Coordinates of C-alpha atoms in Angstrom, one line a residue:
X1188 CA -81.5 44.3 12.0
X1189 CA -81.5 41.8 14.3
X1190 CA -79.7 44.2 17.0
X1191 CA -82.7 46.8 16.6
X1192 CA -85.6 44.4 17.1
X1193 CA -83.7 43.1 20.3
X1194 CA -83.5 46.4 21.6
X1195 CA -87.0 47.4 20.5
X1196 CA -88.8 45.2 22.5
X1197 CA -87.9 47.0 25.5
X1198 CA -90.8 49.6 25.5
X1199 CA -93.2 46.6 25.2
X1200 CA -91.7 44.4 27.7
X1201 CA -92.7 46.4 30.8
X1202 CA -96.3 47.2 32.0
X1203 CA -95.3 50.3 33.8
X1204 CA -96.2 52.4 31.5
X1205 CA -99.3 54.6 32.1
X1206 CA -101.8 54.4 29.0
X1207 CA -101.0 58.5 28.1
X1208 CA -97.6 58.0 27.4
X1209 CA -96.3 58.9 23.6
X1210 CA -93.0 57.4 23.5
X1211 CA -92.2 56.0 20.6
X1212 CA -88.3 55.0 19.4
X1213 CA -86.5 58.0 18.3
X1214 CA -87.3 59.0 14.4
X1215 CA -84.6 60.0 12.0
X1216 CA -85.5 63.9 12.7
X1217 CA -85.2 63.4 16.8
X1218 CA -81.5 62.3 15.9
X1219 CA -80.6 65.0 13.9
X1220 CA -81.8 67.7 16.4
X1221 CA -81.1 66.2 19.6
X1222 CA -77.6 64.5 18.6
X1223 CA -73.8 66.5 19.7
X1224 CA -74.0 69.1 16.7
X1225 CA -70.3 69.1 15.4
X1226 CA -70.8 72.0 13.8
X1227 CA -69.7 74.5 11.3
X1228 CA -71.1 78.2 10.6
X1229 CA -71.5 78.5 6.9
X1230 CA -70.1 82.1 6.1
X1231 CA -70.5 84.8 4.2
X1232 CA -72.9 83.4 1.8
X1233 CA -76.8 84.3 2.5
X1234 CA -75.4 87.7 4.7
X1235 CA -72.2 89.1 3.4
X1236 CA -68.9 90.7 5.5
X1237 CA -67.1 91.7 3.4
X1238 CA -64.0 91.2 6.0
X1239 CA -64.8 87.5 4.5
X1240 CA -65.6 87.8 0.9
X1241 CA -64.5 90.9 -0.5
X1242 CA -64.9 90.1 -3.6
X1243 CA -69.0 90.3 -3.1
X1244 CA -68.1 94.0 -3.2
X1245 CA -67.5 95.7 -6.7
X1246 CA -64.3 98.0 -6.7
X1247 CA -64.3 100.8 -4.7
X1248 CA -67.7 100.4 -3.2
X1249 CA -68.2 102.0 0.1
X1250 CA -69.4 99.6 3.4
X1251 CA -69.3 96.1 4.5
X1252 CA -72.4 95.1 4.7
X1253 CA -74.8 93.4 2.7
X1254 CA -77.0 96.5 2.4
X1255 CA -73.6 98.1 1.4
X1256 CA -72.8 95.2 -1.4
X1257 CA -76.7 95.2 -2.7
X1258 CA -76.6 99.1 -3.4
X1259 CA -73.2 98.9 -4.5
X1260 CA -73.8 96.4 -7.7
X1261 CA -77.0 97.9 -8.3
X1262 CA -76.0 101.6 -8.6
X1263 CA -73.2 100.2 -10.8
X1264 CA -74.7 97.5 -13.1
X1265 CA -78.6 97.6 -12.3
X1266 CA -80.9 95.7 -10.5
X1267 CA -81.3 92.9 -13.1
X1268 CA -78.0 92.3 -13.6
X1269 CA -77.2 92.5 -9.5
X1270 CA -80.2 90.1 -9.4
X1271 CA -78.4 87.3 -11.8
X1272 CA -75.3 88.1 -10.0
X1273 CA -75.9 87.3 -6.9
X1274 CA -78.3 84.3 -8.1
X1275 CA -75.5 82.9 -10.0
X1276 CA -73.3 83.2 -6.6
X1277 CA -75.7 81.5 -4.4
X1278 CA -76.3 78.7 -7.2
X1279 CA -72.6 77.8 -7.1
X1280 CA -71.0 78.8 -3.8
X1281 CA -71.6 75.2 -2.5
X1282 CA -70.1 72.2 -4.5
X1283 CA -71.0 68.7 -4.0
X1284 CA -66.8 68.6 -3.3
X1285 CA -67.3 71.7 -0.2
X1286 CA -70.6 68.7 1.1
X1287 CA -68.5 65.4 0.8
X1288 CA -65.4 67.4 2.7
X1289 CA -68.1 68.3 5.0
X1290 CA -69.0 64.5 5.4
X1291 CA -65.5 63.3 5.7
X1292 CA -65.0 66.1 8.5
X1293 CA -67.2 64.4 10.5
X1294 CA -69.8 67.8 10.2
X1295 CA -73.3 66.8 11.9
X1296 CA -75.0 70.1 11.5
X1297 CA -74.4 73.8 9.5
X1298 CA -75.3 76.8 11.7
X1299 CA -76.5 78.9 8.5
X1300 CA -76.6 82.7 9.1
X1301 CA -79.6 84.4 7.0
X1302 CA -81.0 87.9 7.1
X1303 CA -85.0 88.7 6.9
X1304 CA -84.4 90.1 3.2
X1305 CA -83.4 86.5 2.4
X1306 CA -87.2 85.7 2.8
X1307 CA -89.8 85.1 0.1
X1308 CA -92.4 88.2 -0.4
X1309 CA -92.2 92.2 -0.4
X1310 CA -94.0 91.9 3.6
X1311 CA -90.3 90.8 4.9
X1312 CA -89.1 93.7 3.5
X1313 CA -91.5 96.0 3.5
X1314 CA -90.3 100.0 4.9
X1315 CA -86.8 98.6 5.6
X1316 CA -83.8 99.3 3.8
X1317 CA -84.1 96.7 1.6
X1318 CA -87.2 97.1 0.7
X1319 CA -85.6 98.6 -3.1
X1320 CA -83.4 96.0 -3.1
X1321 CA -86.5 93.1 -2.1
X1322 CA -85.6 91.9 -6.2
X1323 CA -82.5 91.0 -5.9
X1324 CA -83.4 88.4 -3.3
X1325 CA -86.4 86.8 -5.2
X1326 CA -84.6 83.6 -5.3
X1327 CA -82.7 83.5 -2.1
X1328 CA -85.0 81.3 -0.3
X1329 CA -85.2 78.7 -2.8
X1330 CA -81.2 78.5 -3.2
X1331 CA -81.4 78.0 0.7
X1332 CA -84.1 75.7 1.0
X1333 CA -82.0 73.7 -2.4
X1334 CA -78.9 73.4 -0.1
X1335 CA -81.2 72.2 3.1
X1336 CA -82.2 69.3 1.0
X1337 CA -78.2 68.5 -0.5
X1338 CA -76.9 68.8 3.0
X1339 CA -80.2 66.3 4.3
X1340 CA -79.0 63.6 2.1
X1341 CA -75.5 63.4 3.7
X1342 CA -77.3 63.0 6.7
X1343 CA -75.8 67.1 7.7
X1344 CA -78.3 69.2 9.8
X1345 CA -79.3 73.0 9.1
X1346 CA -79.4 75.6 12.4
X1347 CA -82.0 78.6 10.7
X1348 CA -79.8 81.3 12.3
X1349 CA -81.4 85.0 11.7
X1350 CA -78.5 86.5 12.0
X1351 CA -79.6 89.5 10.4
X1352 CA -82.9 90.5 12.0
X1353 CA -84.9 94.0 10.8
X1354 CA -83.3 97.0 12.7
X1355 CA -80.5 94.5 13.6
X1356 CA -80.0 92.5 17.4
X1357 CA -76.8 94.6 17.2
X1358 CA -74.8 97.6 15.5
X1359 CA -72.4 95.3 13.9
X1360 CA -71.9 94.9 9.9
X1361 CA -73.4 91.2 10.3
X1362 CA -76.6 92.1 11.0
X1363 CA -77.0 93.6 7.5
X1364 CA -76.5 97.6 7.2
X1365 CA -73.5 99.2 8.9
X1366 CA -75.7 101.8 10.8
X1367 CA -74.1 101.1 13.7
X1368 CA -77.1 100.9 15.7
X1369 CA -79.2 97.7 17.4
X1370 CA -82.8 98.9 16.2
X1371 CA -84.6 95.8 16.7
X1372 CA -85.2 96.7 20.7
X1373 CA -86.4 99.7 20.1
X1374 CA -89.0 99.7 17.5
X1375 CA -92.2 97.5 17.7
X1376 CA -92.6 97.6 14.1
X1377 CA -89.2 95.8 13.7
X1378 CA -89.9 93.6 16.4
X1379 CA -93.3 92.9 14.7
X1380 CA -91.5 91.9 11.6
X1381 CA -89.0 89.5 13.4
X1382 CA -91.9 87.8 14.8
X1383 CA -93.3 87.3 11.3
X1384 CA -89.9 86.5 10.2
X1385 CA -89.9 83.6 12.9
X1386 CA -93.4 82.4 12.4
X1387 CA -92.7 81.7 8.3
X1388 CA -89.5 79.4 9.2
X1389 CA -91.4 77.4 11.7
X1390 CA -94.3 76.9 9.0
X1391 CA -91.5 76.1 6.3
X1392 CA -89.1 73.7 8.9
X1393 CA -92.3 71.2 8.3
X1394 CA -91.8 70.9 4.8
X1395 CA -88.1 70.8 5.0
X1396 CA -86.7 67.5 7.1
X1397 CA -83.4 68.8 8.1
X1398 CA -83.7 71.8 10.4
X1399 CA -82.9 71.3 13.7
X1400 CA -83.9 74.8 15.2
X1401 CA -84.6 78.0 14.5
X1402 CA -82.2 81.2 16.3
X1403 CA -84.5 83.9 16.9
X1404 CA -81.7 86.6 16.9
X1405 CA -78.1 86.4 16.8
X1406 CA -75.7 88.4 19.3
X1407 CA -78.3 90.0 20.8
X1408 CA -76.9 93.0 22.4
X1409 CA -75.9 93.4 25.8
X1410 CA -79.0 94.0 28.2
X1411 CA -80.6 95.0 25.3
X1412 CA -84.4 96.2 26.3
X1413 CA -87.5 93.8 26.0
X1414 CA -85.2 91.3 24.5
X1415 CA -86.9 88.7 26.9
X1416 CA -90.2 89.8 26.3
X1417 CA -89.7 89.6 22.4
X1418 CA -88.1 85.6 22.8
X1419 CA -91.5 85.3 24.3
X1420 CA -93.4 86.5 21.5
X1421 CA -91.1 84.7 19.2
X1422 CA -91.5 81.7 21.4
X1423 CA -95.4 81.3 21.5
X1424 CA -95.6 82.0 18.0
X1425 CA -93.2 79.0 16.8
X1426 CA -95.2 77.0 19.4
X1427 CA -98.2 77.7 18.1
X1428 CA -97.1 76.4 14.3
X1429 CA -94.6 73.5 15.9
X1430 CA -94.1 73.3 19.6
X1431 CA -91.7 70.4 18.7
X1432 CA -88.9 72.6 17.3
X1433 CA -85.9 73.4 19.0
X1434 CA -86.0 77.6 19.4
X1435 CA -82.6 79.0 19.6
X1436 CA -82.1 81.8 21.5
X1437 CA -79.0 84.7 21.8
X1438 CA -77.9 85.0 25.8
X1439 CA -76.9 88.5 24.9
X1440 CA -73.7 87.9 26.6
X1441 CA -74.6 87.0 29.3
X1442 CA -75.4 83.4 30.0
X1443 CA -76.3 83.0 33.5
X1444 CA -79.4 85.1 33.1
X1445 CA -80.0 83.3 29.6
X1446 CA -79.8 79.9 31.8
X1447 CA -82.5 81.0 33.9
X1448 CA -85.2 82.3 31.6
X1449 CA -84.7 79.1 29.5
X1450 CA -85.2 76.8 33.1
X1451 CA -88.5 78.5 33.1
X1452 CA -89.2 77.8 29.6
X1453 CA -88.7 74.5 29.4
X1454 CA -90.4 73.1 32.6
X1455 CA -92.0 69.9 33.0
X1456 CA -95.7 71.1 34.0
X1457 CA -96.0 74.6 32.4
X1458 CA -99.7 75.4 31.9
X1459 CA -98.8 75.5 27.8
X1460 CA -95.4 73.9 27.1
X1461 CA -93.8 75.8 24.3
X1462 CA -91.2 74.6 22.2
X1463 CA -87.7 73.5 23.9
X1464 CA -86.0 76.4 24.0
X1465 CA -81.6 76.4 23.6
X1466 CA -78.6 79.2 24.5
X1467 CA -76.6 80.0 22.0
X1468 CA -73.4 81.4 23.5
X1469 CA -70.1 82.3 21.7
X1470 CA -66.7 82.5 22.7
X1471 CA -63.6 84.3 21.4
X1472 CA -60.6 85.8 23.0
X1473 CA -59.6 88.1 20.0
X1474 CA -60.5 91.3 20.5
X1475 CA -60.4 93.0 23.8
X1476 CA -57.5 94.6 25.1
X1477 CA -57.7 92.1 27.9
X1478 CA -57.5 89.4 25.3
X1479 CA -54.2 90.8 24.7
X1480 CA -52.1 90.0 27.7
X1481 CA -52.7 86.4 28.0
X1482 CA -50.6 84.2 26.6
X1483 CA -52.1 81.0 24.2
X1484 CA -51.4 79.0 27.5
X1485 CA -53.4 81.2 29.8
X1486 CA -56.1 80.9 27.1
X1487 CA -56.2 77.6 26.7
X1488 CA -56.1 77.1 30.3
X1489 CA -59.3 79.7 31.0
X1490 CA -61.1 77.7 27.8
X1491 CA -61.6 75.0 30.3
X1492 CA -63.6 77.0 32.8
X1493 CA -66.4 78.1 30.0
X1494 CA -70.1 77.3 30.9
X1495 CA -69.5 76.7 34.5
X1496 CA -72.8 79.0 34.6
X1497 CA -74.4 75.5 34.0
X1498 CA -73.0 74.1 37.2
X1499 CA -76.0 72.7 39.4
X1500 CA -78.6 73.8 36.6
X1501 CA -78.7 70.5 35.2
X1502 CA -79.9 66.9 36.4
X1503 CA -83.5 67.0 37.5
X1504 CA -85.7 68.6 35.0
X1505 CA -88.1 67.5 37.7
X1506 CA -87.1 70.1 40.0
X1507 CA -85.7 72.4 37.7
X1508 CA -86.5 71.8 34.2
X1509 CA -84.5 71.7 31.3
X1510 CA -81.2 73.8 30.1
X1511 CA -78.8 73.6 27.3
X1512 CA -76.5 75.5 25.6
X1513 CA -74.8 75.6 22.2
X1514 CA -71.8 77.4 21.4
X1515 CA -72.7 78.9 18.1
X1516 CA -69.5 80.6 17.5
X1517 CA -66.0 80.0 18.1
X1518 CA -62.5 79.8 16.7
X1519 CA -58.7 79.3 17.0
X1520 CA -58.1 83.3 16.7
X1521 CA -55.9 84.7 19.1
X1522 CA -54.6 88.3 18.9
X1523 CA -51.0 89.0 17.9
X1524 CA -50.0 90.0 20.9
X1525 CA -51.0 86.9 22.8
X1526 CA -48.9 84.3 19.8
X1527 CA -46.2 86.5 20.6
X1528 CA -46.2 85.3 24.1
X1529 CA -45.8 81.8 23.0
X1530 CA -42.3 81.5 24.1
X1531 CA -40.6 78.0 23.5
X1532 CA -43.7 76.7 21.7
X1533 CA -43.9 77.0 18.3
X1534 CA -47.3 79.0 17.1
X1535 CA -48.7 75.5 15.8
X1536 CA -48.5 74.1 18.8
X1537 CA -50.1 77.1 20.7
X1538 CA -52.9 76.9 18.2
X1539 CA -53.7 73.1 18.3
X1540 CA -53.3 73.2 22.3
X1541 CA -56.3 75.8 21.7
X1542 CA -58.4 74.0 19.3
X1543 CA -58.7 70.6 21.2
X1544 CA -59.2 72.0 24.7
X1545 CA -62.1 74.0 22.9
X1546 CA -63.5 71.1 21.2
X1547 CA -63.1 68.7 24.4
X1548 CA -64.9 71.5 26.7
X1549 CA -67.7 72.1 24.6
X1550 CA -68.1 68.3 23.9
X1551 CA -68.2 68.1 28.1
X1552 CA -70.7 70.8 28.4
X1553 CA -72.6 72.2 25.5
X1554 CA -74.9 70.3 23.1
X1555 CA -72.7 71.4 20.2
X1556 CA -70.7 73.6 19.1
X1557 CA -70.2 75.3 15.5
X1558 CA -66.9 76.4 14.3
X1559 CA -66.6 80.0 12.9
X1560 CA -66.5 79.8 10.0
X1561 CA -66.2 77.7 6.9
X1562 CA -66.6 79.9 3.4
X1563 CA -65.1 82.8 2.8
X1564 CA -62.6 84.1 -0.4
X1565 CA -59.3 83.2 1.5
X1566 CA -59.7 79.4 1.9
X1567 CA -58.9 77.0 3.7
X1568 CA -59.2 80.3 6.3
X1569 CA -56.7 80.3 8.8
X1570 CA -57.4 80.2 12.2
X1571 CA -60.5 81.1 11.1
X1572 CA -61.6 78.3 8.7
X1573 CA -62.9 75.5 9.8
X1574 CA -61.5 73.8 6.8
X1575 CA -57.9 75.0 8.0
X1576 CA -58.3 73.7 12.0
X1577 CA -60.2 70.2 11.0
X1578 CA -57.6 69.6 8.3
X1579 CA -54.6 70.4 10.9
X1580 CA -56.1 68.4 13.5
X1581 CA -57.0 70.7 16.1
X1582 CA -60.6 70.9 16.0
X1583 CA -61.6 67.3 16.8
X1584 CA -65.0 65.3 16.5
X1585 CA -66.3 63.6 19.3
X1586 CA -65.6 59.9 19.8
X1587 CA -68.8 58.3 18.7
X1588 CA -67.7 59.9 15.3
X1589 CA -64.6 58.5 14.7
X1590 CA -66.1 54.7 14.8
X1591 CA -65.7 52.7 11.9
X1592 CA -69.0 50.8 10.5
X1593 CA -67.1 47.5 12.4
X1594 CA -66.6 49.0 15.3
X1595 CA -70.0 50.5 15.7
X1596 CA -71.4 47.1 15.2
X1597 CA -69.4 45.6 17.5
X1598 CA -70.0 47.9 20.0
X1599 CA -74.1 48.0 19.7
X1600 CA -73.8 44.0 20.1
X1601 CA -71.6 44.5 23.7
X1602 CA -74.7 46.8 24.7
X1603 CA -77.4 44.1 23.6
X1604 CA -75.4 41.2 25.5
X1605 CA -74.7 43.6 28.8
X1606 CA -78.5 44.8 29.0
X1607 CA -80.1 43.1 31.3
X1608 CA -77.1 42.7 33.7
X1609 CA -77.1 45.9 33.8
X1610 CA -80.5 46.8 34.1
X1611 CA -81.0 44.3 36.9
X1612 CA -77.5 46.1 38.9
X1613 CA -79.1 49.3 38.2
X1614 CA -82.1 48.1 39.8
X1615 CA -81.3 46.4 42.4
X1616 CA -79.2 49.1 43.7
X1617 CA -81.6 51.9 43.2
X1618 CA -84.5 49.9 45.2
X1619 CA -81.5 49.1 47.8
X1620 CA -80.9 53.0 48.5
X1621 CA -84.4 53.9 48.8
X1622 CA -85.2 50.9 51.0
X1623 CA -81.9 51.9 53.5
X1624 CA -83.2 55.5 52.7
X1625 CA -87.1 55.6 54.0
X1626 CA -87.2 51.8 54.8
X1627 CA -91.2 52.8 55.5
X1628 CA -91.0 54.4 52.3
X1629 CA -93.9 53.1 49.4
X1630 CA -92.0 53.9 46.1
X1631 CA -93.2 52.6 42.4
X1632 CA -89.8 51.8 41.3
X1633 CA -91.2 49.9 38.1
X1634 CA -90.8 54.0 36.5
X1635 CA -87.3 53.7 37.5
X1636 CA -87.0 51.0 35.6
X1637 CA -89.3 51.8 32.7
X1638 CA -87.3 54.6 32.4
X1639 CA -83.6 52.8 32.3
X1640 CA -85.3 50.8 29.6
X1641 CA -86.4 53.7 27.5
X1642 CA -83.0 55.7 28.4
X1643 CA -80.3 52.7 27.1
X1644 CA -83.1 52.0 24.0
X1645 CA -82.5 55.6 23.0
X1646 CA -78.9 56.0 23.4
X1647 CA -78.3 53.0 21.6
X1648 CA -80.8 54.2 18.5
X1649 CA -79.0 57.0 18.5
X1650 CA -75.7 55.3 17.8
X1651 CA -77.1 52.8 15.5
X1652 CA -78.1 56.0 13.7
X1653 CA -81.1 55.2 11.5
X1654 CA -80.5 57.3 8.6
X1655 CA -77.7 59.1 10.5
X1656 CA -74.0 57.8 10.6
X1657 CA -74.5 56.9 13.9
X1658 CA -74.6 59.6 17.1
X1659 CA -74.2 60.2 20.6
X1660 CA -76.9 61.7 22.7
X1661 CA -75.9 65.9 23.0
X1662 CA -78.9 67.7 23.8
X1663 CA -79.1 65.6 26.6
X1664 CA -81.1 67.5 29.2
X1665 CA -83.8 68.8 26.6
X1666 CA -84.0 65.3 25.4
X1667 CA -85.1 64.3 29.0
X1668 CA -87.3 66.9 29.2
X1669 CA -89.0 65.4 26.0
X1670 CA -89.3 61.8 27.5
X1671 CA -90.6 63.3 30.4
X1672 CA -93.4 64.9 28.6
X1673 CA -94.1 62.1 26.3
X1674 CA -93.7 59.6 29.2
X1675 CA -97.6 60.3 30.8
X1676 CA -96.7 60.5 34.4
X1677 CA -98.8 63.2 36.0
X1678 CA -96.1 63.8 38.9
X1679 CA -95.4 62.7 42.2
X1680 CA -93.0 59.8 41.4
X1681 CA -92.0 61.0 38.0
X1682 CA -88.8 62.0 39.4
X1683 CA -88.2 58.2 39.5
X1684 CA -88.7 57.8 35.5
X1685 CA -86.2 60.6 35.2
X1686 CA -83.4 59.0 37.5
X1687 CA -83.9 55.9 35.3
X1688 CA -83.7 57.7 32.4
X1689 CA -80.7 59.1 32.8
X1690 CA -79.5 56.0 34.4
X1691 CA -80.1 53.8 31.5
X1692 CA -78.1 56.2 29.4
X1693 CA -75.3 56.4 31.4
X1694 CA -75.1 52.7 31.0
X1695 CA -75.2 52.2 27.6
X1696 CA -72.6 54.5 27.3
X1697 CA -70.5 53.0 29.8
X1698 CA -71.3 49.4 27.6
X1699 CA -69.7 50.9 24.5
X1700 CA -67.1 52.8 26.1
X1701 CA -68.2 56.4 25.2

């Protein structure tokens, strides 16, 4: 206690700050969105694959999809009994034993894959293909909203991921129906629909404390048509219900162009801000035929390259604004033909070589990253399971994580005795530069310094934790973005509140050794 109101007193110590400003210390709901999301997809609960669960499927039942599982049980047993059925499965898929092992695995946040028929009311499904089966799913959104609240309590995060979208974002079984076909893109009335789909989770994430964002569309396909021009849509109508909500979008494979659009998005002085918009990019080397002649090492070597698209696109929201990425989707599959080039190393070995260098990359770059996947009928999973890779050690959690309660204590009083030496070196040397810089130069350098003060206040709330276990700053550059916007400044030297910002953050860290 007494280490929070030490380090609260910093926003009132200063009078830089301009009378507009709105920054107040971050809330329990600030941390759980903005924190490094080590992160788990949930599986094949709320949108089946049958690759996963086969046992969704009754015997000899055609498809893979959920559309395929749905008309399978109902043509067999009927629509009441496929109604208790897959009630009873939802009710019982997640025990308070799967949550703890969660906890103890150090999980922040569950990246939880639904589909549009998982909704409540006939509108979601109205003229789709589950519009028969719209029954069956009375009770999905309840179960979900039911886990939401169990996994809140352990402190464990919820990514709304519509993974299933009307018409589909792809052709692939995941998106529902095994059609084959992306029909999303190409049909306004389907693209209506996902809109509507988008606007009821933003009304519902403020009754329900524990999402962090909202995924507009899930491998989104390849150049797909309009898909920019729908994120739009989807974009100012979750603004218009909560402009604070993280909206994740799909970069349709291609990230570079994904990082762009979102820079737009998420300036500092657009004429309406919208909600911060975040990539959601995955990466597997399992299925290509180009995936097949590297070897684990080569791999593991090319893992540390990822999301260099985000080279010089961050630092100055100022000049810029704001990106970051999350790797939705990842795992420690290689193809046969890649373990066999092993060699002298044993497989384990090969796969544990992969798993850290994946979870020390994405903890570099991204503002999370969620493991796929974590329930399916063939636990612990394999190279698949995240169950599997934690338990063996080779998909590691950040540092912050692995603290004990001591050592966080410890470390949050080292910050509260190095403060103010290190806020007076930080200034001093700043107003040093500029002064060798532009000696004629008139800068207000008390934002600099209002701004280290906010920037070591935050990092270190976020590590105390609140109601969290304590965290580390991930979503770093949309986090600056929201300081910015809170902070009041109407421009000109607002680029000095950022550099002190930032500044102050680095600091802290550099006190506690993380």
């Amino acid at each position: 206690m007494e280490a929070r109101r030490t380090l609260c007193s910093l926003h009132s110590a200063h009078a830089a700050r301009p009378a507009s400003h709105t920054i107040r210390d971050p809330t329990p709901l600030d941390i759980l969105r903005y924190r490094y999301h080590h992160g788990t997809n949930l599986g094949s609960v709320y949108v089946v694959e049958r690759w996963l669960q086969p046992s969704r499927f009754p015997d000899g039942a055609d498809g893979s999809s959920e559309l395929a599982a749905v008309k399978a049980w109902v043509d067999k047993i009927g629509i009441e009994a496929t109604q208790q059925k897959f009630q009873d499965y939802w009710q019982s898929a997640i025990s308070e034993q799967d949550l703890q092992w969660l906890v103890e695995a150090n999980c922040t946040t569950v990246r939880l894959p639904i589909g549009y028929f998982d909704l409540p009311g006939s509108r979601f499904t109205r003229g789709t293909p589950f519009e028969q089966y719209a029954h069956v799913y009375t009770g999905a959104w309840h179960s979900i909203r039911s886990l939401i609240s169990r996994l809140r309590k352990r402190s464990i995060g919820v990514l709304l991921d519509l993974h299933a979208l009307p018409g589909g974002a792809n052709g692939q079984e995941h998106s529902g129906t095994n059609s084959g076909r992306a029909e999303l893109w190409n049909s306004a009335s389907n693209r209506a629909l996902g809109v509507l789909c988008c606007q009821f989770l933003a009304r519902d994430a403020q009754t329900a404390s524990g999402i962090v964002g909202i995924q507009l569309a899930n491998e989104a396909e390849w150049n797909a048509p309009a898909m920019y021009e729908w994120y739009d849509q989807c974009i100012s109508a979750v603004s218009a219900i909560d402009p604070t909500i993280p909206v994740i979008i799909s970069d349709g494979w291609n990230l570079a162009k994904a990082i762009e659009y979102s820079l737009r998005k998420n300036s500092l002085d657009p004429e309406r801000p919208t909600a911060p918009v975040v990539i959601d990019t995955h990466y597997y080397w399992a299925f290509t035929d180009n995936d097949k002649k590297k070897s684990p090492q080569q791999v593991t070597s090319e893992v540390l390259t990822k999301l260099s698209e985000l080279d010089g696109k961050e630092g100055s929201v100022v000049d810029r604004g704001a990106t970051q990425v999350l790797v939705g989707e990842y795992s420690c599959v290689l193809t046969q033909d890649s373990w066999a080039k092993c060699n002298a190393t044993s497989k384990e070995e090969c796969v544990a070589a992969f798993g850290q260098a994946q979870s020390k990359r994405y903890q570099q770059r991204a503002g999370g990253s969620f493991f796929w996947t974590w329930k399916m009928d063939w636990m612990p999973g394999g190279e698949w399971g995240f169950v599997a890779q934690s338990n063996a050690g080779n998909i590691v959690a950040p540092k912050h994580a692995l603290l004990t309660q001591h050592e966080r204590v410890r470390v949050l009083q080292k910050a509260i005795r190095e403060r103010d030496s290190r806020m007076h070196g930080a200034l001093d040397q700043h107003i040093a530069h500029w002064t060798r810089a532009d000696p004629k130069g008139n800068y207000e350098h008390e934002k600099y310094e209002y701004g280290w003060k906010v920037g070591y206040q935050d990092a270190f709330a976020f590590l105390q934790g609140r109601t969290t276990p304590g965290d580390r700053i991930g979503m770093l550059e949309l986090w600056i973005l929201k300081r910015l916007r809170e902070s009041g400044y109407p421009g000109g030297f607002t680029w000095l509140f950022e550099q002190g910002l930032r500044k102050g953050i680095q600091d802290f860290y550099s006190a506690v050794g993380l």
